[in-house]
C-alpha cells in the first residue's frame, strides 16, 4: 500500500526527496548556485538512509564519479547548473555511448558564462538536447512545480534504469526556490537493472532495439569491457569500420526514439476550440495557465500545450493546438529556443510569435501575455 | 623592505566601496597585494567572494585592469595574458622595458579543487605570473560547502554534524599542503602569508613580484560567516592560528624552506578552535585528534627546515 506524506518543500528539496523515494543511493555533486540546496539536502539525508554522499573537486570529476558509481551498481544522481552542466557534457556523451543509467538535474540560471547566477532562465533547453558532440539522444524532462519535481525525478530514475540511458531533469531557479505543499509517495516501483543471465546475452547488443541490453556490474565476475570508443555488442573497440559504428549509433538512437510513447508526456488545456494558443514548459507555464484563464474570462478562447518531456519530442499536440488557433505564442525565459520546435511543427499554418524575456529574475507575467494575445487577435 | 606598517605605501588600488563582509580576511590581503604590485598590474580573478564583492553593480573597487574568467581557470587566463605580453614585447609593440605584473587570484575552491589542473599547468610551463590563493577553507561564495582545504573537524553545509561524527574517518590527514605542491613543481618562490602579520605579508608580496617565473602565495583568510566567528576577531584568529601551529608563516626560495614567524612555544590548538563556531560541536576527544594532526604537521615542517622552529605545546 502506497501512503502519501505531505510536506512543504522547495523545488530543490523536492528533487532530493523524489530521488530518495526512487531509491537513489549515491549522490555526487559540486556546489553551484542555484542548485546547491539539493546537495545540502542529500548531505544531510542520504547517509542516514545508508546511501553515499560524495563531493567531487569539479563537475568533470562529478559526472565521471557518477558514471563509475553507476557501473559499480549504484542508483546515481547529480545536480548542477549552467556552467557545471557545460563541464559535464563530455561525460554525459560518454554515459550515452556506454549506456550508463544516471540522473542529471540542471537548475537553469542566466547564461552564457557566469551570467546571473541567482536568476532564473530557460536557456539550456537546446544544450540539454544537443550539448554533446556526435549523434546522441538523452531524454529531457521538465517539471513545473515542486510536486512535479518529485514525480518527474522518479520517472527519470525509472527511464534511466530501464533504458540504460542518462536522463536530464531541467528545472529553473523559480521552481528550485519556490515552496509548495507536496505529496511524497512512501514507495515507488523502479525497474531493477537487468543483468546478463548467460554469456549469450551481450552487454552492448540487443535483438529488440526498444530494449536495453543487460548491464553487468563491475566487480561481480564479468569480464566486461566498457569504452567510449565505438564498440560492438560485446563491448570490444572498433574504431575503423562503418558497420559497427552505424549499427551502434542507430541502436542508441532508436532505443530512445522508439520508446517515445513511454517517455513523452504533456498537458493540454483548452486546445479543442482555442483561437490563440501557447506552447510552454517549466515555470513559464504557470503564467501561461493564468493568462489563459484570464483570456477566457474576457471571452477570448485561449489554450495551451505544456511539455513535460522536452526530448524526445512529439509535435502532434503542438500541431493540434495550431489547427484551430490563429496564432501560437511561445513565451520563454530565453531569446527563443522552444519556438524553433513550434516552427518545425506547424510551419506557416498559424502565426508564430516568440516571446522571449530573460535576465534579472524577471518572470513572464500573465498580464503581459494577456495583453500580447489581445493585441495579436485585435481584440 | 618596509619594516613597519608605516613604510607601506599610501596609494590604494583596491579602494573602499566593495561589499566584502566587515572583518573579511581577503580584503586585507588583496589591498596589500595590489599596493605591493603598483599600477602596472593586471588582475585575473577566479569566481569567488572576492570577484563578486569587489565588482558589485554598478561599481568596481579596482583601479587596475581586471578580468574574471570562469571558476576553474584563473591560472590559464593569466598564462595567456602573460604569454601575449611577452610576444608583444618581443615584437616591440609593447616597450620591452615596461614592467607589467600579471597576478592571478583564486579562492581555495578555485585553487585546491576545480582550478588545480590549471594552476599546475601554469606552474609547470613557467609563466611569469604571481598566483595568490586566499584560503578561507570552504566554498564561502556558494554557501559554505567543504573544499580540499577545509580543516579536520570543521562544520560545512556538505559535512553536516550528525549523531555519528566521523572525524578522522572522512579525512585522515590534514589539508592539502600547497608547500609540497610548490616544491613538486620546482617553482622559484612560494610563501604563506597571514593578515595578522601585515609587514611579513607585504614583504613577501614585494619579494615574489621581484622574482621572474611562476610564484605561488598561500594566504590565510578568515571568513566571518563561514567560520561562524565575530567580525572583530579576524586578526586575533589569524594570530592564534600561527601561535598554535595550525598555520605556519614560511617561504620557499631556491629550494630552501624558511619559517618567517618562529613560535618557540606553541599554544594548545583549542585556543584557536574555540574562537570559531564551526568547531563548536567538537568533543575533547575530537580536539585531541586535531591536536595530534597539528603536531604531525609541525613536526613535518620542522623536519624540512632542519631545526625546531615551531616548538612544543606549552603546558
JSON list of C-alpha atoms in Angstrom, two decimals, chain A residues 61-196:
[
{"chain": "A", "resi": 61, "resn": "UNK", "atom": "CA", "xyz": [35.01, 14.71, -11.83]},
{"chain": "A", "resi": 62, "resn": "UNK", "atom": "CA", "xyz": [31.39, 14.71, -10.68]},
{"chain": "A", "resi": 63, "resn": "UNK", "atom": "CA", "xyz": [29.92, 13.27, -13.85]},
{"chain": "A", "resi": 64, "resn": "UNK", "atom": "CA", "xyz": [32.66, 10.69, -14.14]},
{"chain": "A", "resi": 65, "resn": "UNK", "atom": "CA", "xyz": [32.28, 9.65, -10.49]},
{"chain": "A", "resi": 66, "resn": "UNK", "atom": "CA", "xyz": [28.58, 9.24, -11.24]},
{"chain": "A", "resi": 67, "resn": "UNK", "atom": "CA", "xyz": [29.40, 7.02, -14.23]},
{"chain": "A", "resi": 68, "resn": "UNK", "atom": "CA", "xyz": [31.80, 4.96, -12.14]},
{"chain": "A", "resi": 69, "resn": "UNK", "atom": "CA", "xyz": [29.27, 4.59, -9.33]},
{"chain": "A", "resi": 70, "resn": "UNK", "atom": "CA", "xyz": [26.57, 3.54, -11.75]},
{"chain": "A", "resi": 71, "resn": "UNK", "atom": "CA", "xyz": [28.80, 0.84, -13.20]},
{"chain": "A", "resi": 72, "resn": "UNK", "atom": "CA", "xyz": [29.58, -0.15, -9.62]},
{"chain": "A", "resi": 73, "resn": "UNK", "atom": "CA", "xyz": [25.89, -0.90, -9.22]},
{"chain": "A", "resi": 74, "resn": "UNK", "atom": "CA", "xyz": [24.55, 2.25, -7.52]},
{"chain": "A", "resi": 75, "resn": "UNK", "atom": "CA", "xyz": [21.47, 4.28, -8.42]},
{"chain": "A", "resi": 76, "resn": "UNK", "atom": "CA", "xyz": [23.04, 7.66, -9.02]},
{"chain": "A", "resi": 77, "resn": "UNK", "atom": "CA", "xyz": [22.01, 11.29, -9.23]},
{"chain": "A", "resi": 78, "resn": "UNK", "atom": "CA", "xyz": [23.88, 14.56, -9.58]},
{"chain": "A", "resi": 79, "resn": "UNK", "atom": "CA", "xyz": [22.66, 18.14, -9.75]},
{"chain": "A", "resi": 80, "resn": "UNK", "atom": "CA", "xyz": [24.26, 21.24, -11.21]},
{"chain": "A", "resi": 81, "resn": "UNK", "atom": "CA", "xyz": [23.59, 24.49, -13.00]},
{"chain": "A", "resi": 82, "resn": "UNK", "atom": "CA", "xyz": [24.64, 26.06, -16.32]},
{"chain": "A", "resi": 83, "resn": "UNK", "atom": "CA", "xyz": [28.45, 26.34, -16.05]},
{"chain": "A", "resi": 84, "resn": "UNK", "atom": "CA", "xyz": [28.69, 22.94, -14.35]},
{"chain": "A", "resi": 85, "resn": "UNK", "atom": "CA", "xyz": [26.32, 21.43, -16.90]},
{"chain": "A", "resi": 86, "resn": "UNK", "atom": "CA", "xyz": [28.63, 22.66, -19.65]},
{"chain": "A", "resi": 87, "resn": "UNK", "atom": "CA", "xyz": [31.60, 20.95, -17.99]},
{"chain": "A", "resi": 88, "resn": "UNK", "atom": "CA", "xyz": [29.60, 17.73, -17.70]},
{"chain": "A", "resi": 89, "resn": "UNK", "atom": "CA", "xyz": [28.74, 17.44, -21.38]},
{"chain": "A", "resi": 90, "resn": "UNK", "atom": "CA", "xyz": [31.64, 15.18, -22.34]},
{"chain": "A", "resi": 91, "resn": "UNK", "atom": "CA", "xyz": [30.76, 12.80, -19.51]},
{"chain": "A", "resi": 92, "resn": "UNK", "atom": "CA", "xyz": [27.09, 12.78, -20.47]},
{"chain": "A", "resi": 93, "resn": "UNK", "atom": "CA", "xyz": [28.07, 11.82, -24.02]},
{"chain": "A", "resi": 94, "resn": "UNK", "atom": "CA", "xyz": [30.20, 9.03, -22.60]},
{"chain": "A", "resi": 95, "resn": "UNK", "atom": "CA", "xyz": [27.29, 7.84, -20.47]},
{"chain": "A", "resi": 96, "resn": "UNK", "atom": "CA", "xyz": [25.06, 7.73, -23.55]},
{"chain": "A", "resi": 97, "resn": "UNK", "atom": "CA", "xyz": [27.68, 5.81, -25.52]},
{"chain": "A", "resi": 98, "resn": "UNK", "atom": "CA", "xyz": [28.32, 3.30, -22.73]},
{"chain": "A", "resi": 99, "resn": "UNK", "atom": "CA", "xyz": [24.61, 3.09, -21.80]},
{"chain": "A", "resi": 100, "resn": "UNK", "atom": "CA", "xyz": [25.15, 4.14, -18.20]},
{"chain": "A", "resi": 101, "resn": "UNK", "atom": "CA", "xyz": [21.99, 4.87, -16.17]},
{"chain": "A", "resi": 102, "resn": "UNK", "atom": "CA", "xyz": [22.12, 8.10, -14.18]},
{"chain": "A", "resi": 103, "resn": "UNK", "atom": "CA", "xyz": [20.03, 11.18, -13.48]},
{"chain": "A", "resi": 104, "resn": "UNK", "atom": "CA", "xyz": [21.38, 14.69, -14.02]},
{"chain": "A", "resi": 105, "resn": "UNK", "atom": "CA", "xyz": [19.45, 17.67, -12.68]},
{"chain": "A", "resi": 106, "resn": "UNK", "atom": "CA", "xyz": [20.19, 21.04, -14.24]},
{"chain": "A", "resi": 107, "resn": "UNK", "atom": "CA", "xyz": [18.81, 24.05, -12.38]},
{"chain": "A", "resi": 108, "resn": "UNK", "atom": "CA", "xyz": [18.88, 26.69, -15.09]},
{"chain": "A", "resi": 109, "resn": "UNK", "atom": "CA", "xyz": [20.27, 30.15, -14.41]},
{"chain": "A", "resi": 110, "resn": "UNK", "atom": "CA", "xyz": [21.00, 33.10, -16.68]},
{"chain": "A", "resi": 111, "resn": "UNK", "atom": "CA", "xyz": [23.88, 32.47, -19.08]},
{"chain": "A", "resi": 112, "resn": "UNK", "atom": "CA", "xyz": [26.10, 32.28, -21.02]},
{"chain": "A", "resi": 113, "resn": "UNK", "atom": "CA", "xyz": [29.25, 32.14, -18.88]},
{"chain": "A", "resi": 114, "resn": "UNK", "atom": "CA", "xyz": [28.70, 33.20, -15.27]},
{"chain": "A", "resi": 115, "resn": "UNK", "atom": "CA", "xyz": [25.67, 35.23, -16.34]},
{"chain": "A", "resi": 116, "resn": "UNK", "atom": "CA", "xyz": [23.40, 35.94, -13.39]},
{"chain": "A", "resi": 117, "resn": "UNK", "atom": "CA", "xyz": [23.99, 33.09, -11.00]},
{"chain": "A", "resi": 118, "resn": "UNK", "atom": "CA", "xyz": [20.94, 33.63, -8.81]},
{"chain": "A", "resi": 119, "resn": "UNK", "atom": "CA", "xyz": [18.43, 34.45, -11.53]},
{"chain": "A", "resi": 120, "resn": "UNK", "atom": "CA", "xyz": [16.06, 32.21, -13.41]},
{"chain": "A", "resi": 121, "resn": "UNK", "atom": "CA", "xyz": [16.26, 31.35, -17.11]},
{"chain": "A", "resi": 122, "resn": "UNK", "atom": "CA", "xyz": [15.27, 28.62, -19.56]},
{"chain": "A", "resi": 123, "resn": "UNK", "atom": "CA", "xyz": [18.18, 28.96, -21.95]},
{"chain": "A", "resi": 124, "resn": "UNK", "atom": "CA", "xyz": [19.66, 25.47, -21.50]},
{"chain": "A", "resi": 125, "resn": "UNK", "atom": "CA", "xyz": [16.89, 23.73, -23.44]},
{"chain": "A", "resi": 126, "resn": "UNK", "atom": "CA", "xyz": [18.95, 23.21, -26.58]},
{"chain": "A", "resi": 127, "resn": "UNK", "atom": "CA", "xyz": [22.09, 22.38, -24.60]},
{"chain": "A", "resi": 128, "resn": "UNK", "atom": "CA", "xyz": [20.24, 19.67, -22.69]},
{"chain": "A", "resi": 129, "resn": "UNK", "atom": "CA", "xyz": [19.25, 18.10, -26.00]},
{"chain": "A", "resi": 130, "resn": "UNK", "atom": "CA", "xyz": [22.28, 18.78, -28.16]},
{"chain": "A", "resi": 131, "resn": "UNK", "atom": "CA", "xyz": [25.17, 19.72, -25.84]},
{"chain": "A", "resi": 132, "resn": "UNK", "atom": "CA", "xyz": [27.24, 16.63, -26.66]},
{"chain": "A", "resi": 133, "resn": "UNK", "atom": "CA", "xyz": [29.16, 16.07, -29.87]},
{"chain": "A", "resi": 134, "resn": "UNK", "atom": "CA", "xyz": [28.11, 13.36, -32.28]},
{"chain": "A", "resi": 135, "resn": "UNK", "atom": "CA", "xyz": [24.77, 11.62, -32.80]},
{"chain": "A", "resi": 136, "resn": "UNK", "atom": "CA", "xyz": [23.26, 11.13, -29.42]},
{"chain": "A", "resi": 137, "resn": "UNK", "atom": "CA", "xyz": [19.99, 11.31, -27.59]},
{"chain": "A", "resi": 138, "resn": "UNK", "atom": "CA", "xyz": [19.18, 11.58, -23.90]},
{"chain": "A", "resi": 139, "resn": "UNK", "atom": "CA", "xyz": [15.66, 12.12, -22.52]},
{"chain": "A", "resi": 140, "resn": "UNK", "atom": "CA", "xyz": [14.98, 15.57, -21.03]},
{"chain": "A", "resi": 141, "resn": "UNK", "atom": "CA", "xyz": [12.14, 16.12, -18.53]},
{"chain": "A", "resi": 142, "resn": "UNK", "atom": "CA", "xyz": [10.84, 19.50, -17.34]},
{"chain": "A", "resi": 143, "resn": "UNK", "atom": "CA", "xyz": [8.73, 19.78, -14.17]},
{"chain": "A", "resi": 144, "resn": "UNK", "atom": "CA", "xyz": [6.78, 22.96, -13.43]},
{"chain": "A", "resi": 145, "resn": "UNK", "atom": "CA", "xyz": [6.29, 22.67, -9.65]},
{"chain": "A", "resi": 146, "resn": "UNK", "atom": "CA", "xyz": [7.83, 21.05, -6.57]},
{"chain": "A", "resi": 147, "resn": "UNK", "atom": "CA", "xyz": [5.18, 18.32, -6.78]},
{"chain": "A", "resi": 148, "resn": "UNK", "atom": "CA", "xyz": [6.14, 17.58, -10.35]},
{"chain": "A", "resi": 149, "resn": "UNK", "atom": "CA", "xyz": [9.83, 17.66, -9.40]},
{"chain": "A", "resi": 150, "resn": "UNK", "atom": "CA", "xyz": [9.13, 14.61, -7.25]},
{"chain": "A", "resi": 151, "resn": "UNK", "atom": "CA", "xyz": [7.09, 12.87, -9.95]},
{"chain": "A", "resi": 152, "resn": "UNK", "atom": "CA", "xyz": [9.47, 13.52, -12.81]},
{"chain": "A", "resi": 153, "resn": "UNK", "atom": "CA", "xyz": [12.61, 12.67, -10.86]},
{"chain": "A", "resi": 154, "resn": "UNK", "atom": "CA", "xyz": [11.01, 9.32, -10.07]},
{"chain": "A", "resi": 155, "resn": "UNK", "atom": "CA", "xyz": [10.17, 8.94, -13.76]},
{"chain": "A", "resi": 156, "resn": "UNK", "atom": "CA", "xyz": [13.74, 9.93, -14.66]},
{"chain": "A", "resi": 157, "resn": "UNK", "atom": "CA", "xyz": [15.12, 7.12, -12.50]},
{"chain": "A", "resi": 158, "resn": "UNK", "atom": "CA", "xyz": [12.65, 4.68, -13.99]},
{"chain": "A", "resi": 159, "resn": "UNK", "atom": "CA", "xyz": [13.61, 5.59, -17.56]},
{"chain": "A", "resi": 160, "resn": "UNK", "atom": "CA", "xyz": [17.32, 5.62, -16.88]},
{"chain": "A", "resi": 161, "resn": "UNK", "atom": "CA", "xyz": [17.31, 2.22, -15.19]},
{"chain": "A", "resi": 162, "resn": "UNK", "atom": "CA", "xyz": [15.05, 0.66, -17.80]},
{"chain": "A", "resi": 163, "resn": "UNK", "atom": "CA", "xyz": [16.68, 2.07, -20.93]},
{"chain": "A", "resi": 164, "resn": "UNK", "atom": "CA", "xyz": [20.24, 2.37, -19.61]},
{"chain": "A", "resi": 165, "resn": "UNK", "atom": "CA", "xyz": [20.46, 6.00, -20.55]},
{"chain": "A", "resi": 166, "resn": "UNK", "atom": "CA", "xyz": [21.34, 9.22, -18.70]},
{"chain": "A", "resi": 167, "resn": "UNK", "atom": "CA", "xyz": [18.20, 11.29, -18.11]},
{"chain": "A", "resi": 168, "resn": "UNK", "atom": "CA", "xyz": [18.29, 15.06, -17.71]},
{"chain": "A", "resi": 169, "resn": "UNK", "atom": "CA", "xyz": [15.81, 16.86, -15.46]},
{"chain": "A", "resi": 170, "resn": "UNK", "atom": "CA", "xyz": [15.60, 20.53, -16.38]},
{"chain": "A", "resi": 171, "resn": "UNK", "atom": "CA", "xyz": [14.20, 22.97, -13.84]},
{"chain": "A", "resi": 172, "resn": "UNK", "atom": "CA", "xyz": [14.79, 26.67, -13.44]},
{"chain": "A", "resi": 173, "resn": "UNK", "atom": "CA", "xyz": [15.63, 28.83, -10.47]},
{"chain": "A", "resi": 174, "resn": "UNK", "atom": "CA", "xyz": [11.97, 29.82, -9.90]},
{"chain": "A", "resi": 175, "resn": "UNK", "atom": "CA", "xyz": [10.93, 26.21, -9.40]},
{"chain": "A", "resi": 176, "resn": "UNK", "atom": "CA", "xyz": [14.12, 25.41, -7.47]},
{"chain": "A", "resi": 177, "resn": "UNK", "atom": "CA", "xyz": [13.35, 28.03, -4.82]},
{"chain": "A", "resi": 178, "resn": "UNK", "atom": "CA", "xyz": [9.53, 28.13, -4.76]},
{"chain": "A", "resi": 179, "resn": "UNK", "atom": "CA", "xyz": [8.00, 26.37, -1.79]},
{"chain": "A", "resi": 180, "resn": "UNK", "atom": "CA", "xyz": [4.75, 24.45, -2.14]},
{"chain": "A", "resi": 181, "resn": "UNK", "atom": "CA", "xyz": [2.87, 21.65, -0.47]},
{"chain": "A", "resi": 182, "resn": "UNK", "atom": "CA", "xyz": [3.82, 18.34, -2.00]},
{"chain": "A", "resi": 183, "resn": "UNK", "atom": "CA", "xyz": [2.69, 14.76, -1.53]},
{"chain": "A", "resi": 184, "resn": "UNK", "atom": "CA", "xyz": [5.50, 12.25, -1.37]},
{"chain": "A", "resi": 185, "resn": "UNK", "atom": "CA", "xyz": [4.70, 8.61, -2.07]},
{"chain": "A", "resi": 186, "resn": "UNK", "atom": "CA", "xyz": [6.09, 6.20, 0.51]},
{"chain": "A", "resi": 187, "resn": "UNK", "atom": "CA", "xyz": [7.34, 3.86, -2.20]},
{"chain": "A", "resi": 188, "resn": "UNK", "atom": "CA", "xyz": [7.56, 3.65, -5.96]},
{"chain": "A", "resi": 189, "resn": "UNK", "atom": "CA", "xyz": [8.43, 0.89, -8.36]},
{"chain": "A", "resi": 190, "resn": "UNK", "atom": "CA", "xyz": [11.64, 1.46, -10.31]},
{"chain": "A", "resi": 191, "resn": "UNK", "atom": "CA", "xyz": [12.66, -1.24, -12.78]},
{"chain": "A", "resi": 192, "resn": "UNK", "atom": "CA", "xyz": [15.54, -3.34, -11.49]},
{"chain": "A", "resi": 193, "resn": "UNK", "atom": "CA", "xyz": [18.60, -3.17, -13.69]},
{"chain": "A", "resi": 194, "resn": "UNK", "atom": "CA", "xyz": [18.75, -6.33, -15.79]},
{"chain": "A", "resi": 195, "resn": "UNK", "atom": "CA", "xyz": [21.91, -8.45, -15.60]},
{"chain": "A", "resi": 196, "resn": "UNK", "atom": "CA", "xyz": [23.04, -10.91, -18.24]}
]
